[in-house]
């Protein structure tokens, strides 16, 4: 029988959200500290729990059919795999940082200096693009301590809040790459596996669309109904139900999370009241 082999990070900053994504897609499997592999009970898939750095290579070789990895790792290693979908979690950036006391003039500061990083390729490409010639010192971890111990004059490292840099006496001066988790696939999936991937993508899309939308219920005076329908057209059109009180209706619709606050204020201005906003679990349009 055909099954998808899906590689996810065993333990780290991608793990919890990767597991959550498949659970939200209704795919059940067990996760345990000592587990290397787990078979889903209700979807034809085996999950492999690996170090994130190994995932692009395994997907390229076909040991795994699919994988979830940070875009930073994918681009750094440059494996020959297909990037299928951005997943919206584990968002971070790769940045250059220098000791706090440095008066930073611009990227030319790094000319002739040494920079410690775990991302020599991404950094090398960036510096080349800027015409800066620096010595790139590759180290595999704890990059942020390099200036403090005299190993390098700057660092190029993953940042999300900047707290780690700050606590090591560094300041962020350039963002060179923006990353988030991505779903990758082997380039030569069989037709059967492609079909399973389509099934999985259909579910991922439903989960993602739902997360970007809210279900809204509200009461409004009938003379404002037309305006409100135009403001929140919903999926096909909103549901309108008359209230027991003459001249009022209840409106149910779906709005985009990103438009949420702006629309709610307009609706209140038009006399809408009793507004309820409810999260949506799955959304299939
Ligand atoms: P492994 O043991 O699997 O090799 P690791 O220590 O190399 O793990 P993590 O720190 O778990 O890796 O980071 C995995 C990925 O998560 C990174 O490649 C990056 O895409 C993303 N990431 C890293 N740091 C952050 C952060 N602070 N916030 C959000 N995402 C991050
Ligand atoms: Zn790693």
XYZ file of C-alpha atoms and ligand atoms in Angstrom:
317
model
C 0.000 0.000 0.000
C 1.182 3.520 -0.720
C 2.069 5.747 2.184
C 3.635 9.163 2.555
C 6.804 9.357 4.624
C 6.833 12.738 6.314
C 9.936 14.090 8.079
C 9.481 16.571 10.920
C 11.890 17.983 13.491
C 12.257 15.716 16.503
C 12.729 18.419 19.078
C 13.153 22.132 18.546
C 11.471 25.281 17.347
C 9.626 23.607 14.467
C 8.388 20.526 16.311
C 5.259 21.594 18.188
C 3.726 23.583 15.330
C 4.521 20.835 12.808
C 2.725 18.255 14.952
C -0.149 20.699 15.544
C -0.600 21.284 11.809
C -1.088 17.569 11.082
C -3.392 17.150 14.083
C -5.535 20.059 12.841
C -5.683 18.258 9.495
C -7.251 15.347 11.371
C -4.177 13.127 10.986
C -3.609 11.126 14.150
C -0.207 9.794 15.194
C 1.761 9.348 18.363
C 4.659 11.546 19.365
C 7.075 10.339 22.023
C 10.481 11.465 23.228
C 12.151 8.178 22.308
C 10.264 7.658 19.057
C 12.038 7.884 15.699
C 9.012 6.884 13.646
C 5.266 6.804 14.068
C 2.533 5.450 11.808
C -0.728 7.365 11.502
C -3.855 5.470 12.512
C -6.157 7.233 10.090
C -4.087 8.580 7.153
C -1.635 6.667 4.970
C 1.477 8.319 6.417
C 4.554 7.475 8.460
C 6.179 10.285 10.414
C 9.958 10.379 10.850
C 11.391 12.489 13.681
C 14.764 13.938 12.687
C 17.205 16.812 13.253
C 16.052 19.713 11.111
C 19.382 19.954 9.256
C 18.973 16.390 7.969
C 15.465 16.878 6.597
C 16.233 18.491 3.187
C 18.811 15.782 2.419
C 16.466 12.951 3.321
C 13.704 14.471 1.196
C 16.090 14.923 -1.738
C 17.170 11.263 -1.468
C 13.602 9.999 -1.143
C 14.130 8.553 2.359
C 11.241 10.903 3.148
C 8.624 12.083 0.620
C 7.736 15.283 2.457
C 9.322 17.371 5.181
C 8.900 20.526 7.204
C 11.957 22.725 7.601
C 12.891 26.391 8.047
C 13.380 28.235 4.749
C 16.770 29.354 6.102
C 17.993 25.742 6.288
C 16.488 24.884 2.899
C 18.178 27.781 1.105
C 21.456 27.401 3.005
C 21.876 23.739 2.023
C 20.435 24.265 -1.457
C 19.048 20.746 -1.765
C 17.221 19.754 -4.917
C 13.696 19.473 -3.508
C 10.388 21.082 -4.305
C 9.208 23.852 -1.996
C 5.447 23.301 -1.816
C 3.992 25.724 0.700
C 4.865 28.326 3.293
C 3.320 27.331 6.603
C 3.281 30.608 8.549
C 5.007 29.410 11.725
C 8.593 29.494 13.099
C 8.971 32.956 11.624
C 12.417 34.432 12.148
C 15.102 36.365 10.318
C 18.789 35.960 9.647
C 20.558 39.139 10.698
C 23.982 40.681 11.009
C 24.853 42.003 14.459
C 27.796 43.873 15.939
C 28.897 44.777 19.501
C 26.567 47.385 20.978
C 29.255 50.067 21.304
C 30.118 50.021 17.584
C 29.023 53.116 15.666
C 27.691 51.289 12.653
C 28.151 53.199 9.386
C 26.438 50.714 7.019
C 27.230 47.343 5.545
C 30.706 48.536 4.427
C 31.594 48.209 8.123
C 32.145 44.493 7.482
C 34.765 45.062 4.750
C 37.866 43.080 5.790
C 36.286 41.994 9.093
C 35.452 38.511 10.305
C 31.861 37.322 10.828
C 30.816 34.169 12.697
C 27.787 32.277 11.374
C 26.156 28.896 10.871
C 24.888 30.141 7.493
C 27.999 30.663 5.326
C 26.133 30.336 2.014
C 23.315 32.766 2.777
C 25.798 35.219 4.264
C 28.265 34.777 1.399
C 25.561 35.516 -1.189
C 24.443 38.601 0.712
C 27.961 40.007 1.077
C 28.693 39.340 -2.588
C 25.538 41.204 -3.566
C 26.686 44.182 -1.488
C 30.256 44.028 -2.806
C 31.656 43.483 0.692
C 34.677 41.237 1.165
C 34.658 39.755 4.677
C 36.053 36.644 6.298
C 33.186 34.233 7.036
C 33.937 32.043 10.015
C 31.625 29.018 10.083
C 30.662 27.676 13.505
C 27.838 25.285 14.282
C 26.286 26.817 17.396
C 26.398 29.588 20.025
C 27.316 32.076 17.324
C 26.342 35.025 19.525
C 29.285 34.538 21.890
C 31.889 34.824 19.091
C 32.637 38.582 19.441
C 32.858 38.283 23.248
C 35.586 35.625 23.023
C 37.474 37.418 20.261
C 36.577 34.953 17.518
C 34.886 37.439 15.193
C 33.960 41.116 14.938
C 30.364 40.473 13.979
C 27.834 37.658 13.777
C 25.173 36.546 11.361
C 22.517 34.598 13.224
C 18.818 33.722 13.516
C 16.812 36.348 15.398
C 13.168 36.431 16.435
C 12.882 38.963 19.258
C 16.511 40.028 19.500
C 16.715 39.097 23.194
C 19.647 36.704 22.763
C 21.671 39.313 20.881
C 20.950 41.933 23.498
C 21.961 39.711 26.391
C 25.278 39.077 24.626
C 26.005 42.774 24.180
C 25.169 42.800 20.470
C 22.841 44.893 18.293
C 21.123 43.907 15.077
C 22.243 46.036 12.122
C 21.081 44.293 8.905
C 18.389 41.728 8.096
C 19.672 39.494 5.337
C 16.946 36.820 5.041
C 13.370 36.254 6.269
C 12.344 32.726 7.129
C 9.352 30.624 8.111
C 8.546 26.914 8.084
C 7.965 25.414 4.638
C 6.584 22.119 3.395
C 9.027 20.479 0.988
C 8.629 17.432 -1.255
C 10.806 15.012 -3.158
C 11.017 15.883 -6.870
C 10.012 12.464 -8.135
C 6.917 11.488 -6.175
C 4.887 8.653 -7.690
C 1.396 9.466 -8.963
C -0.125 7.718 -5.949
C 1.956 9.797 -3.572
C 1.112 12.978 -5.473
C -2.525 12.143 -4.953
C -1.966 11.760 -1.207
C -0.068 15.061 -1.179
C -3.048 16.762 -2.871
C -5.314 15.350 -0.175
C -3.014 16.679 2.517
C -2.729 20.115 0.857
C -6.511 20.384 0.625
C -6.665 19.930 4.396
C -3.758 22.298 5.106
C -5.442 24.983 2.988
C -8.715 24.541 4.881
C -6.897 24.930 8.206
C -4.914 27.976 7.040
C -7.928 29.736 5.505
C -9.904 29.158 8.694
C -7.124 30.658 10.798
C -7.188 33.796 8.642
C -10.948 34.302 9.024
C -13.524 34.879 11.770
C -17.228 34.117 11.921
C -19.176 37.251 12.870
C -22.761 37.546 14.156
C -24.389 40.888 14.811
C -27.702 42.725 15.066
C -28.330 45.758 12.869
C -31.145 48.131 11.949
C -32.761 47.118 8.631
C -32.024 50.457 6.930
C -28.270 49.674 7.176
C -28.515 46.075 5.917
C -27.391 46.775 2.341
C -24.251 48.630 3.447
C -23.348 45.870 5.887
C -23.847 43.138 3.270
C -21.426 44.997 0.990
C -18.876 45.355 3.777
C -18.888 41.680 4.753
C -19.972 39.624 1.756
C -18.903 36.361 3.456
C -18.386 33.207 1.434
C -21.364 33.404 -0.951
C -23.422 36.012 0.856
C -24.262 36.650 4.511
C -27.210 35.023 6.266
C -29.875 37.547 7.279
C -32.530 36.576 9.840
C -35.216 38.985 11.111
C -35.160 39.667 14.856
C -38.379 39.452 16.879
C -38.065 43.216 17.317
C -39.491 45.066 14.305
C -36.965 46.842 12.060
C -33.911 44.792 13.107
C -32.085 41.798 11.659
C -29.340 39.405 12.676
C -26.476 39.068 10.184
C -24.033 36.134 10.070
C -20.940 36.306 7.921
C -17.237 35.538 7.605
C -14.551 38.219 7.567
C -10.800 38.233 7.136
C -8.809 38.481 10.323
C -6.707 41.239 8.739
C -9.804 43.432 8.104
C -11.264 42.660 11.491
C -10.736 45.804 13.583
C -11.339 48.234 10.776
C -14.641 46.578 9.852
C -15.852 46.254 13.406
C -15.456 50.013 13.900
C -17.386 50.787 10.706
C -20.134 48.373 11.724
C -20.512 50.044 15.111
C -20.764 53.408 13.407
C -23.669 52.043 11.338
C -25.524 51.028 14.500
C -24.570 47.347 14.659
C -24.748 45.864 18.144
C -24.500 42.523 19.925
C -21.431 41.690 17.836
C -20.027 38.183 18.364
C -16.747 37.070 16.788
C -16.098 33.333 16.704
C -13.006 31.401 15.570
C -13.468 29.003 12.655
C -11.917 25.545 12.838
C -11.983 24.541 9.150
C -13.018 26.543 6.096
C -13.664 25.084 2.650
C -14.851 27.551 0.054
P 18.117 20.400 15.659
O 18.484 19.809 16.960
O 16.889 19.728 15.066
O 19.253 20.510 14.694
P 18.347 23.297 15.876
O 18.865 23.676 17.221
O 19.257 23.330 14.707
O 17.601 21.890 15.993
P 16.085 25.094 16.243
O 16.700 26.105 17.139
O 15.076 24.171 16.829
O 17.181 24.259 15.447
O 15.465 25.878 15.016
C 14.839 25.210 13.950
C 14.349 26.230 12.962
O 13.374 27.071 13.592
C 15.421 27.205 12.461
O 16.112 26.695 11.347
C 14.603 28.419 12.098
O 13.980 28.256 10.819
C 13.515 28.413 13.153
N 13.892 29.259 14.309
C 15.079 29.339 14.919
N 15.073 30.213 15.933
C 13.834 30.715 15.986
C 13.185 31.639 16.823
N 13.826 32.248 17.812
N 11.894 31.894 16.602
C 11.226 31.285 15.608
N 11.794 30.398 14.776
C 13.078 30.099 14.950
Zn 19.589 22.004 13.388
